Amino acid sequence: MRRIGVVVNPIAGMGGRVGLKGTDGKVEEAIERGAEPRAPGRAVDALVALRERAAGLGEEVELLAWGGRMGADEAREAGFDPVVVGGPESDEVGETSGADTREAVRAFVERGVDLVLFVGGDGTAVDVAQTLSELGSDAPMLGVPAGVKVYSSVFAVTPRAAGRLAVVFDATETREVNDIDEDAYRGGEVHTELRALATVPVGEDLQASKQVGGGTVEQLAEGVAEDAREDAGGTYVLGPGSTLAAIKRELGFDGTPLGVDVWRDGEVLVRDAAESDVLEHLGERNVIVVSPIGGQGFVFGRGNPQISPEVIRQSEVEVVASRSKLDDTGVLRVDTGDPDLDDRLRGWERVRVGRFERRMVKVV
């Protein structure tokens, strides 16, 4: 029987769709902007997959959970009867903290779990990894991606992949836990810091650490900008990243390096847009231009939650990338939070790699 401890950071990722690029110290502002909790739903998806995989293999799983919205509620919704080993005094959004996560990990270690399954972003990963290290525990950890940034390599590529891997892994390896300065990130700069090393299950569905920048994109940017200028009335939703920054410069403006900008007919309609801003400015013809995250291959679901399923459904999608980036990533990935949309997006994608050239790349 496999014993798994589950802890959920219920505020993880709340700042993403409202344009805050993270939730650290910004919970109240995110709520004021209309943000909805994202992590609980992703936790349920992971745990449903875990339960289904265990049932299919005839494996027994004992699920330990931190109380309320930090694990127990989601476990019950997924069909488990969890052993609740403690929990915060308040279930109100914004009333939980990293201290609750650390306390949960201590309780799991005391009860000899075989895996700590956590739901959150890089900050939550740091809390889990550092607590395991402080306790001298060799228990592996595995992340269900729910944050905005997700720079660490301790996460599965999707919630359901995390749930499946939690049941079937039989080997582990050491991986990095990274975090960034969110204030600098909001200002357009990425300062990564190695915060811990963690023991993680081995599996094909683990994501790699993010890489920043890479590749020459001048001709690519010229080609995209030329097409956009000739597309009268077309609304362009331009994602984050260094490749898109080059495209924005070619269109004649300094965009938000790590945010989403909306452009039409030579005019920037909105900078650093939240999901609601993007939806408000969509027109009759809309084109989303995104580039995969270096080293991971995600085109949706990492760093650009403002480009939500509702936005994607009303738009065409153009994926752009340098040849070197595609050589590094190999495949593309999507994790929009909407399984039906993810299925629709999977398959072969024509990725623009030059002024005119395109390469067929599989979205898995």
mmCIF file of C-alpha atoms in Angstrom:
data_model
loop_
_atom_site.group_PDB
_atom_site.id
_atom_site.type_symbol
_atom_site.label_atom_id
_atom_site.label_comp_id
_atom_site.label_asym_id
_atom_site.label_seq_id
_atom_site.Cartn_x
_atom_site.Cartn_y
_atom_site.Cartn_z
ATOM 1 C CA MET A 1 0.000 0.000 0.000
ATOM 2 C CA ARG A 2 1.297 3.443 -0.934
ATOM 3 C CA ARG A 3 0.856 6.211 1.617
ATOM 4 C CA ILE A 4 0.617 9.696 0.079
ATOM 5 C CA GLY A 5 0.367 13.034 1.854
ATOM 6 C CA VAL A 6 -1.525 15.792 0.007
ATOM 7 C CA VAL A 7 -1.261 19.510 0.706
ATOM 8 C CA VAL A 8 -2.819 22.273 -1.396
ATOM 9 C CA ASN A 9 -1.860 25.933 -1.494
ATOM 10 C CA PRO A 10 -5.362 27.295 -2.202
ATOM 11 C CA ILE A 11 -4.175 30.722 -3.355
ATOM 12 C CA ALA A 12 -1.532 29.491 -5.804
ATOM 13 C CA GLY A 13 -1.955 30.956 -9.268
ATOM 14 C CA MET A 14 -4.733 33.360 -8.342
ATOM 15 C CA GLY A 15 -2.781 36.364 -9.576
ATOM 16 C CA GLY A 16 -2.173 34.959 -13.044
ATOM 17 C CA ARG A 17 -5.354 35.635 -14.985
ATOM 18 C CA VAL A 18 -5.772 39.084 -13.455
ATOM 19 C CA GLY A 19 -2.308 40.122 -14.622
ATOM 20 C CA LEU A 20 -0.363 40.066 -11.341
ATOM 21 C CA LYS A 21 2.200 37.423 -12.508
ATOM 22 C CA GLY A 22 2.121 35.789 -9.098
ATOM 23 C CA THR A 23 0.278 35.850 -5.799
ATOM 24 C CA ASP A 24 3.055 36.443 -3.260
ATOM 25 C CA GLY A 25 1.884 39.394 -1.163
ATOM 26 C CA LYS A 26 -0.863 40.129 -3.686
ATOM 27 C CA VAL A 27 -3.797 37.992 -2.511
ATOM 28 C CA GLU A 28 -6.038 40.890 -1.509
ATOM 29 C CA GLU A 29 -5.327 42.718 -4.757
ATOM 30 C CA ALA A 30 -6.008 39.562 -6.747
ATOM 31 C CA ILE A 31 -9.358 39.122 -4.995
ATOM 32 C CA GLU A 32 -10.233 42.758 -5.627
ATOM 33 C CA ARG A 33 -9.533 42.196 -9.328
ATOM 34 C CA GLY A 34 -11.945 39.272 -9.340
ATOM 35 C CA ALA A 35 -9.478 36.392 -9.163
ATOM 36 C CA GLU A 36 -10.862 32.936 -8.453
ATOM 37 C CA PRO A 37 -8.936 30.118 -6.732
ATOM 38 C CA ARG A 38 -7.254 27.904 -9.313
ATOM 39 C CA ALA A 39 -5.393 25.364 -7.232
ATOM 40 C CA PRO A 40 -8.352 23.446 -5.724
ATOM 41 C CA GLY A 41 -9.702 22.427 -9.127
ATOM 42 C CA ARG A 42 -6.283 21.303 -10.290
ATOM 43 C CA ALA A 43 -5.872 19.335 -7.067
ATOM 44 C CA VAL A 44 -9.140 17.511 -7.724
ATOM 45 C CA ASP A 45 -8.048 16.695 -11.291
ATOM 46 C CA ALA A 46 -4.800 15.208 -10.002
ATOM 47 C CA LEU A 47 -6.484 13.177 -7.281
ATOM 48 C CA VAL A 48 -9.170 11.810 -9.611
ATOM 49 C CA ALA A 49 -6.409 10.611 -11.940
ATOM 50 C CA LEU A 50 -4.573 9.131 -8.952
ATOM 51 C CA ARG A 51 -7.663 7.240 -7.802
ATOM 52 C CA GLU A 52 -8.443 5.979 -11.302
ATOM 53 C CA ARG A 53 -4.888 4.808 -11.949
ATOM 54 C CA ALA A 54 -4.705 3.047 -8.565
ATOM 55 C CA ALA A 55 -8.033 1.314 -9.214
ATOM 56 C CA GLY A 56 -6.955 0.253 -12.689
ATOM 57 C CA LEU A 57 -3.770 -1.307 -11.337
ATOM 58 C CA GLY A 58 -5.399 -2.809 -8.253
ATOM 59 C CA GLU A 59 -3.108 -0.719 -6.029
ATOM 60 C CA GLU A 60 -4.112 0.381 -2.539
ATOM 61 C CA VAL A 61 -3.508 4.014 -1.628
ATOM 62 C CA GLU A 62 -3.830 5.582 1.793
ATOM 63 C CA LEU A 63 -4.324 9.309 1.385
ATOM 64 C CA LEU A 64 -3.278 11.640 4.189
ATOM 65 C CA ALA A 65 -4.400 15.247 3.789
ATOM 66 C CA TRP A 66 -4.056 18.613 5.440
ATOM 67 C CA GLY A 67 -7.431 19.950 6.508
ATOM 68 C CA GLY A 68 -10.094 21.948 4.701
ATOM 69 C CA ARG A 69 -9.179 23.734 1.489
ATOM 70 C CA MET A 70 -5.556 22.681 1.929
ATOM 71 C CA GLY A 71 -6.206 19.103 0.818
ATOM 72 C CA ALA A 72 -9.004 17.322 2.651
ATOM 73 C CA ASP A 73 -11.864 19.028 0.772
ATOM 74 C CA GLU A 74 -10.304 18.298 -2.604
ATOM 75 C CA ALA A 75 -9.565 14.677 -1.628
ATOM 76 C CA ARG A 76 -13.201 14.081 -0.708
ATOM 77 C CA GLU A 77 -14.386 15.711 -3.939
ATOM 78 C CA ALA A 78 -12.115 13.325 -5.838
ATOM 79 C CA GLY A 79 -13.730 10.309 -4.145
ATOM 80 C CA PHE A 80 -11.278 9.627 -1.295
ATOM 81 C CA ASP A 81 -11.912 9.290 2.425
ATOM 82 C CA PRO A 82 -8.656 10.918 3.540
ATOM 83 C CA VAL A 83 -6.950 10.692 6.910
ATOM 84 C CA VAL A 84 -6.896 14.332 8.029
ATOM 85 C CA VAL A 85 -3.721 14.942 10.031
ATOM 86 C CA GLY A 86 -4.245 18.611 10.900
ATOM 87 C CA GLY A 87 -5.165 21.860 9.263
ATOM 88 C CA PRO A 88 -5.373 25.660 9.408
ATOM 89 C CA GLU A 89 -7.785 27.450 11.688
ATOM 90 C CA SER A 90 -9.341 29.358 8.778
ATOM 91 C CA ASP A 91 -10.389 28.222 5.314
ATOM 92 C CA GLU A 92 -10.796 31.769 4.041
ATOM 93 C CA VAL A 93 -8.845 32.639 0.910
ATOM 94 C CA GLY A 94 -5.700 34.459 1.919
ATOM 95 C CA GLU A 95 -5.727 33.183 5.489
ATOM 96 C CA THR A 96 -3.371 30.284 4.830
ATOM 97 C CA SER A 97 0.387 30.659 4.464
ATOM 98 C CA GLY A 98 3.630 28.847 3.814
ATOM 99 C CA ALA A 99 3.756 28.029 7.521
ATOM 100 C CA ASP A 100 0.674 25.830 7.050
ATOM 101 C CA THR A 101 2.373 23.979 4.204
ATOM 102 C CA ARG A 102 5.471 23.388 6.292
ATOM 103 C CA GLU A 103 3.395 22.117 9.208
ATOM 104 C CA ALA A 104 1.569 19.742 6.865
ATOM 105 C CA VAL A 105 4.856 18.312 5.570
ATOM 106 C CA ARG A 106 6.073 17.738 9.134
ATOM 107 C CA ALA A 107 2.872 15.818 9.898
ATOM 108 C CA PHE A 108 3.264 13.698 6.779
ATOM 109 C CA VAL A 109 6.874 12.836 7.586
ATOM 110 C CA GLU A 110 5.941 11.857 11.143
ATOM 111 C CA ARG A 111 3.471 9.364 9.652
ATOM 112 C CA GLY A 112 5.934 7.889 7.204
ATOM 113 C CA VAL A 113 4.460 8.893 3.852
ATOM 114 C CA ASP A 114 5.910 7.448 0.666
ATOM 115 C CA LEU A 115 5.309 10.696 -1.229
ATOM 116 C CA VAL A 116 4.389 14.319 -0.540
ATOM 117 C CA LEU A 117 2.052 15.442 -3.316
ATOM 118 C CA PHE A 118 1.698 19.226 -3.231
ATOM 119 C CA VAL A 119 -0.409 21.605 -5.297
ATOM 120 C CA GLY A 120 0.992 25.079 -5.883
ATOM 121 C CA GLY A 121 3.840 26.946 -7.542
ATOM 122 C CA ASP A 122 7.511 27.530 -6.914
ATOM 123 C CA GLY A 123 6.963 29.126 -3.497
ATOM 124 C CA THR A 124 5.067 26.064 -2.308
ATOM 125 C CA ALA A 125 7.776 23.819 -3.755
ATOM 126 C CA VAL A 126 10.386 25.720 -1.722
ATOM 127 C CA ASP A 127 8.350 25.294 1.483
ATOM 128 C CA VAL A 128 7.963 21.544 0.905
ATOM 129 C CA ALA A 129 11.575 20.904 -0.146
ATOM 130 C CA GLN A 130 13.171 22.942 2.616
ATOM 131 C CA THR A 131 10.996 21.306 5.284
ATOM 132 C CA LEU A 132 11.869 17.819 4.056
ATOM 133 C CA SER A 133 15.545 18.781 4.118
ATOM 134 C CA GLU A 134 15.330 20.259 7.619
ATOM 135 C CA LEU A 135 13.719 17.052 8.850
ATOM 136 C CA GLY A 136 16.351 14.893 7.170
ATOM 137 C CA SER A 137 13.580 13.045 5.342
ATOM 138 C CA ASP A 138 14.213 11.076 2.160
ATOM 139 C CA ALA A 139 10.517 11.123 1.221
ATOM 140 C CA PRO A 140 10.107 12.203 -2.411
ATOM 141 C CA MET A 141 7.946 15.160 -3.409
ATOM 142 C CA LEU A 142 5.914 15.789 -6.554
ATOM 143 C CA GLY A 143 4.223 19.012 -7.651
ATOM 144 C CA VAL A 144 0.833 19.530 -9.244
ATOM 145 C CA PRO A 145 1.376 22.754 -11.243
ATOM 146 C CA ALA A 146 -0.979 25.508 -10.080
ATOM 147 C CA GLY A 147 1.214 28.604 -9.771
ATOM 148 C CA VAL A 148 1.900 31.287 -12.348
ATOM 149 C CA LYS A 149 5.659 30.822 -12.805
ATOM 150 C CA VAL A 150 6.511 27.161 -12.101
ATOM 151 C CA TYR A 151 10.272 27.427 -12.715
ATOM 152 C CA SER A 152 11.234 24.288 -10.780
ATOM 153 C CA SER A 153 11.719 20.819 -12.209
ATOM 154 C CA VAL A 154 9.776 19.035 -9.449
ATOM 155 C CA PHE A 155 6.381 19.386 -11.164
ATOM 156 C CA ALA A 156 4.531 17.030 -13.465
ATOM 157 C CA VAL A 157 3.512 18.544 -16.783
ATOM 158 C CA THR A 158 -0.221 18.479 -15.922
ATOM 159 C CA PRO A 159 -2.345 17.758 -12.839
ATOM 160 C CA ARG A 160 -3.521 14.416 -14.208
ATOM 161 C CA ALA A 161 0.039 13.416 -15.054
ATOM 162 C CA ALA A 162 0.988 14.110 -11.432
ATOM 163 C CA GLY A 163 -1.823 11.911 -10.180
ATOM 164 C CA ARG A 164 -0.835 9.018 -12.415
ATOM 165 C CA LEU A 165 2.872 9.282 -11.604
ATOM 166 C CA ALA A 166 2.134 9.324 -7.862
ATOM 167 C CA VAL A 167 0.811 5.766 -8.161
ATOM 168 C CA VAL A 168 3.234 4.131 -10.572
ATOM 169 C CA PHE A 169 6.722 5.481 -9.833
ATOM 170 C CA ASP A 170 9.318 3.054 -8.580
ATOM 171 C CA ALA A 171 12.467 5.202 -8.785
ATOM 172 C CA THR A 172 13.493 8.717 -7.807
ATOM 173 C CA GLU A 173 16.100 11.290 -8.779
ATOM 174 C CA THR A 174 17.435 14.596 -7.461
ATOM 175 C CA ARG A 175 16.000 17.747 -9.046
ATOM 176 C CA GLU A 176 16.216 21.509 -8.556
ATOM 177 C CA VAL A 177 13.746 23.765 -6.766
ATOM 178 C CA ASN A 178 14.020 27.293 -8.135
ATOM 179 C CA ASP A 179 12.154 30.476 -7.300
ATOM 180 C CA ILE A 180 12.229 34.022 -8.613
ATOM 181 C CA ASP A 181 11.799 37.518 -7.209
ATOM 182 C CA GLU A 182 8.144 38.272 -8.037
ATOM 183 C CA ASP A 183 8.564 42.047 -7.690
ATOM 184 C CA ALA A 184 11.388 41.960 -10.244
ATOM 185 C CA TYR A 185 9.302 39.607 -12.388
ATOM 186 C CA ARG A 186 6.430 42.082 -12.431
ATOM 187 C CA GLY A 187 8.930 44.696 -13.540
ATOM 188 C CA GLY A 188 9.991 42.572 -16.487
ATOM 189 C CA GLU A 189 13.126 40.938 -15.081
ATOM 190 C CA VAL A 190 13.740 37.306 -14.253
ATOM 191 C CA HIS A 191 16.103 36.586 -11.368
ATOM 192 C CA THR A 192 16.096 32.859 -10.653
ATOM 193 C CA GLU A 193 17.591 31.383 -7.518
ATOM 194 C CA LEU A 194 18.296 27.774 -6.644
ATOM 195 C CA ARG A 195 16.510 27.300 -3.322
ATOM 196 C CA ALA A 196 16.751 23.567 -2.678
ATOM 197 C CA LEU A 197 17.432 20.118 -4.086
ATOM 198 C CA ALA A 198 14.624 17.608 -3.864
ATOM 199 C CA THR A 199 14.020 13.899 -4.367
ATOM 200 C CA VAL A 200 11.373 13.493 -7.088
ATOM 201 C CA PRO A 201 9.728 10.458 -8.740
ATOM 202 C CA VAL A 202 11.190 9.515 -12.107
ATOM 203 C CA GLY A 203 8.753 9.802 -14.989
ATOM 204 C CA GLU A 204 8.403 11.008 -18.577
ATOM 205 C CA ASP A 205 5.737 13.522 -17.540
ATOM 206 C CA LEU A 206 8.030 15.661 -15.399
ATOM 207 C CA GLN A 207 8.797 19.139 -16.693
ATOM 208 C CA ALA A 208 12.316 20.513 -17.049
ATOM 209 C CA SER A 209 13.626 23.667 -15.411
ATOM 210 C CA LYS A 210 12.868 26.818 -17.375
ATOM 211 C CA GLN A 211 15.567 28.428 -19.409
ATOM 212 C CA VAL A 212 15.580 32.160 -20.084
ATOM 213 C CA GLY A 213 16.053 33.438 -23.617
ATOM 214 C CA GLY A 214 17.952 31.611 -26.344
ATOM 215 C CA GLY A 215 18.082 31.720 -30.141
ATOM 216 C CA THR A 216 18.139 34.394 -32.836
ATOM 217 C CA VAL A 217 14.666 35.652 -33.683
ATOM 218 C CA GLU A 218 15.139 38.821 -35.756
ATOM 219 C CA GLN A 219 13.903 37.356 -39.061
ATOM 220 C CA LEU A 220 11.093 35.557 -37.287
ATOM 221 C CA ALA A 221 9.999 38.817 -35.648
ATOM 222 C CA GLU A 222 10.110 40.650 -38.975
ATOM 223 C CA GLY A 223 7.873 38.044 -40.599
ATOM 224 C CA VAL A 224 5.244 38.054 -37.838
ATOM 225 C CA ALA A 225 5.185 41.860 -37.669
ATOM 226 C CA GLU A 226 4.852 42.150 -41.438
ATOM 227 C CA ASP A 227 1.858 39.797 -41.475
ATOM 228 C CA ALA A 228 0.233 41.595 -38.538
ATOM 229 C CA ARG A 229 0.568 45.006 -40.197
ATOM 230 C CA GLU A 230 -1.071 43.666 -43.357
ATOM 231 C CA ASP A 231 -3.936 42.086 -41.396
ATOM 232 C CA ALA A 232 -6.364 45.023 -41.285
ATOM 233 C CA GLY A 233 -8.691 44.713 -38.313
ATOM 234 C CA GLY A 234 -6.913 41.696 -36.873
ATOM 235 C CA THR A 235 -6.447 41.735 -33.094
ATOM 236 C CA TYR A 236 -3.144 40.278 -31.920
ATOM 237 C CA VAL A 237 -2.759 38.866 -28.408
ATOM 238 C CA LEU A 238 0.988 38.798 -27.860
ATOM 239 C CA GLY A 239 2.266 36.573 -25.088
ATOM 240 C CA PRO A 240 5.311 36.919 -22.809
ATOM 241 C CA GLY A 241 8.920 35.981 -23.398
ATOM 242 C CA SER A 242 12.027 37.093 -25.229
ATOM 243 C CA THR A 243 10.826 35.927 -28.655
ATOM 244 C CA LEU A 244 7.586 37.882 -28.337
ATOM 245 C CA ALA A 245 9.516 40.882 -27.023
ATOM 246 C CA ALA A 246 11.375 40.965 -30.352
ATOM 247 C CA ILE A 247 8.077 40.834 -32.243
ATOM 248 C CA LYS A 248 6.663 43.684 -30.171
ATOM 249 C CA ARG A 249 9.725 45.804 -30.888
ATOM 250 C CA GLU A 250 9.335 45.078 -34.588
ATOM 251 C CA LEU A 251 5.739 46.296 -34.322
ATOM 252 C CA GLY A 252 7.070 49.559 -32.917
ATOM 253 C CA PHE A 253 6.527 49.370 -29.190
ATOM 254 C CA ASP A 254 8.254 48.163 -26.048
ATOM 255 C CA GLY A 255 5.941 45.472 -24.782
ATOM 256 C CA THR A 256 5.596 43.957 -21.366
ATOM 257 C CA PRO A 257 8.433 41.385 -21.332
ATOM 258 C CA LEU A 258 6.678 38.933 -19.042
ATOM 259 C CA GLY A 259 3.090 40.006 -19.641
ATOM 260 C CA VAL A 260 0.456 39.911 -22.369
ATOM 261 C CA ASP A 261 -0.107 42.870 -24.719
ATOM 262 C CA VAL A 262 -2.949 43.384 -27.206
ATOM 263 C CA TRP A 263 -2.277 45.126 -30.561
ATOM 264 C CA ARG A 264 -4.436 46.039 -33.543
ATOM 265 C CA ASP A 265 -3.851 48.168 -36.664
ATOM 266 C CA GLY A 266 -0.706 49.835 -35.382
ATOM 267 C CA GLU A 267 -2.101 50.602 -31.926
ATOM 268 C CA VAL A 268 -1.406 48.979 -28.575
ATOM 269 C CA LEU A 269 -4.889 48.462 -27.139
ATOM 270 C CA VAL A 270 -3.745 47.307 -23.707
ATOM 271 C CA ARG A 271 -0.423 46.565 -22.057
ATOM 272 C CA ASP A 272 0.183 43.913 -19.415
ATOM 273 C CA ALA A 273 -3.367 42.684 -19.853
ATOM 274 C CA ALA A 274 -5.370 40.562 -17.451
ATOM 275 C CA GLU A 275 -7.752 37.958 -18.877
ATOM 276 C CA SER A 276 -10.659 40.399 -18.605
ATOM 277 C CA ASP A 277 -8.700 43.033 -20.560
ATOM 278 C CA VAL A 278 -7.947 40.586 -23.345
ATOM 279 C CA LEU A 279 -11.575 39.485 -23.609
ATOM 280 C CA GLU A 280 -12.755 43.087 -23.660
ATOM 281 C CA HIS A 281 -10.505 43.969 -26.605
ATOM 282 C CA LEU A 282 -11.040 40.915 -28.806
ATOM 283 C CA GLY A 283 -12.443 41.656 -32.243
ATOM 284 C CA GLU A 284 -13.952 39.717 -35.126
ATOM 285 C CA ARG A 285 -10.606 38.118 -36.003
ATOM 286 C CA ASN A 286 -8.131 37.358 -33.238
ATOM 287 C CA VAL A 287 -4.671 35.825 -33.352
ATOM 288 C CA ILE A 288 -2.769 34.623 -30.289
ATOM 289 C CA VAL A 289 0.992 34.632 -30.819
ATOM 290 C CA VAL A 290 2.932 32.597 -28.269
ATOM 291 C CA SER A 291 6.334 30.973 -27.988
ATOM 292 C CA PRO A 292 7.135 27.831 -25.977
ATOM 293 C CA ILE A 293 8.850 28.250 -22.634
ATOM 294 C CA GLY A 294 12.515 27.445 -23.150
ATOM 295 C CA GLY A 295 13.442 23.970 -21.911
ATOM 296 C CA GLN A 296 9.825 22.969 -21.212
ATOM 297 C CA GLY A 297 7.883 23.365 -24.430
ATOM 298 C CA PHE A 298 4.720 24.773 -22.879
ATOM 299 C CA VAL A 299 2.815 27.164 -25.137
ATOM 300 C CA PHE A 300 -0.130 27.507 -22.747
ATOM 301 C CA GLY A 301 -0.275 26.967 -19.001
ATOM 302 C CA ARG A 302 3.087 28.357 -17.869
ATOM 303 C CA GLY A 303 3.580 32.087 -17.470
ATOM 304 C CA ASN A 304 0.584 33.133 -19.579
ATOM 305 C CA PRO A 305 -2.669 32.246 -17.731
ATOM 306 C CA GLN A 306 -4.123 35.577 -18.904
ATOM 307 C CA ILE A 307 -4.551 33.775 -22.231
ATOM 308 C CA SER A 308 -7.339 31.668 -20.804
ATOM 309 C CA PRO A 309 -9.436 28.920 -22.438
ATOM 310 C CA GLU A 310 -12.138 31.478 -23.213
ATOM 311 C CA VAL A 311 -9.597 33.666 -25.023
ATOM 312 C CA ILE A 312 -8.137 30.697 -26.916
ATOM 313 C CA ARG A 313 -11.555 29.537 -28.123
ATOM 314 C CA GLN A 314 -12.174 32.920 -29.737
ATOM 315 C CA SER A 315 -8.797 33.083 -31.471
ATOM 316 C CA GLU A 316 -6.440 31.509 -33.939
ATOM 317 C CA VAL A 317 -3.136 30.398 -32.455
ATOM 318 C CA GLU A 318 0.274 31.027 -34.000
ATOM 319 C CA VAL A 319 3.228 29.400 -32.276
ATOM 320 C CA VAL A 320 6.628 30.937 -32.996
ATOM 321 C CA ALA A 321 10.069 29.790 -31.904
ATOM 322 C CA SER A 322 13.700 29.838 -32.915
ATOM 323 C CA ARG A 323 15.048 26.631 -34.381
ATOM 324 C CA SER A 324 17.410 26.227 -31.435
ATOM 325 C CA LYS A 325 14.547 26.422 -28.964
ATOM 326 C CA LEU A 326 12.605 23.736 -30.816
ATOM 327 C CA ASP A 327 15.708 21.569 -30.936
ATOM 328 C CA ASP A 328 15.919 21.859 -27.148
ATOM 329 C CA THR A 329 12.245 21.216 -26.388
ATOM 330 C CA GLY A 330 11.528 18.539 -28.994
ATOM 331 C CA VAL A 331 7.768 18.649 -28.459
ATOM 332 C CA LEU A 332 5.202 21.233 -27.378
ATOM 333 C CA ARG A 333 2.871 20.974 -24.398
ATOM 334 C CA VAL A 334 -0.380 22.579 -23.257
ATOM 335 C CA ASP A 335 -1.957 22.779 -19.803
ATOM 336 C CA THR A 336 -4.814 25.290 -20.062
ATOM 337 C CA GLY A 337 -6.810 23.846 -17.172
ATOM 338 C CA ASP A 338 -9.525 22.730 -19.631
ATOM 339 C CA PRO A 339 -8.979 19.064 -20.601
ATOM 340 C CA ASP A 340 -11.279 19.254 -23.642
ATOM 341 C CA LEU A 341 -9.428 22.273 -24.991
ATOM 342 C CA ASP A 342 -6.068 20.621 -24.296
ATOM 343 C CA ASP A 343 -7.194 17.619 -26.344
ATOM 344 C CA ARG A 344 -8.257 19.918 -29.176
ATOM 345 C CA LEU A 345 -4.896 21.690 -29.173
ATOM 346 C CA ARG A 346 -2.861 18.486 -29.226
ATOM 347 C CA GLY A 347 -1.575 17.059 -32.491
ATOM 348 C CA TRP A 348 0.745 18.526 -35.097
ATOM 349 C CA GLU A 349 1.325 22.296 -35.081
ATOM 350 C CA ARG A 350 2.966 24.423 -37.792
ATOM 351 C CA VAL A 351 5.472 26.460 -35.782
ATOM 352 C CA ARG A 352 6.934 29.550 -37.406
ATOM 353 C CA VAL A 353 10.736 29.445 -37.185
ATOM 354 C CA GLY A 354 11.734 32.179 -39.649
ATOM 355 C CA ARG A 355 10.395 34.968 -41.807
ATOM 356 C CA PHE A 356 8.537 32.447 -43.965
ATOM 357 C CA GLU A 357 9.680 29.021 -42.794
ATOM 358 C CA ARG A 358 7.612 26.749 -40.601
ATOM 359 C CA ARG A 359 8.313 23.434 -38.913
ATOM 360 C CA MET A 360 5.829 20.736 -37.954
ATOM 361 C CA VAL A 361 6.060 20.015 -34.223
ATOM 362 C CA LYS A 362 3.857 17.709 -32.178
ATOM 363 C CA VAL A 363 1.814 19.056 -29.254
ATOM 364 C CA VAL A 364 1.644 16.230 -26.691
#
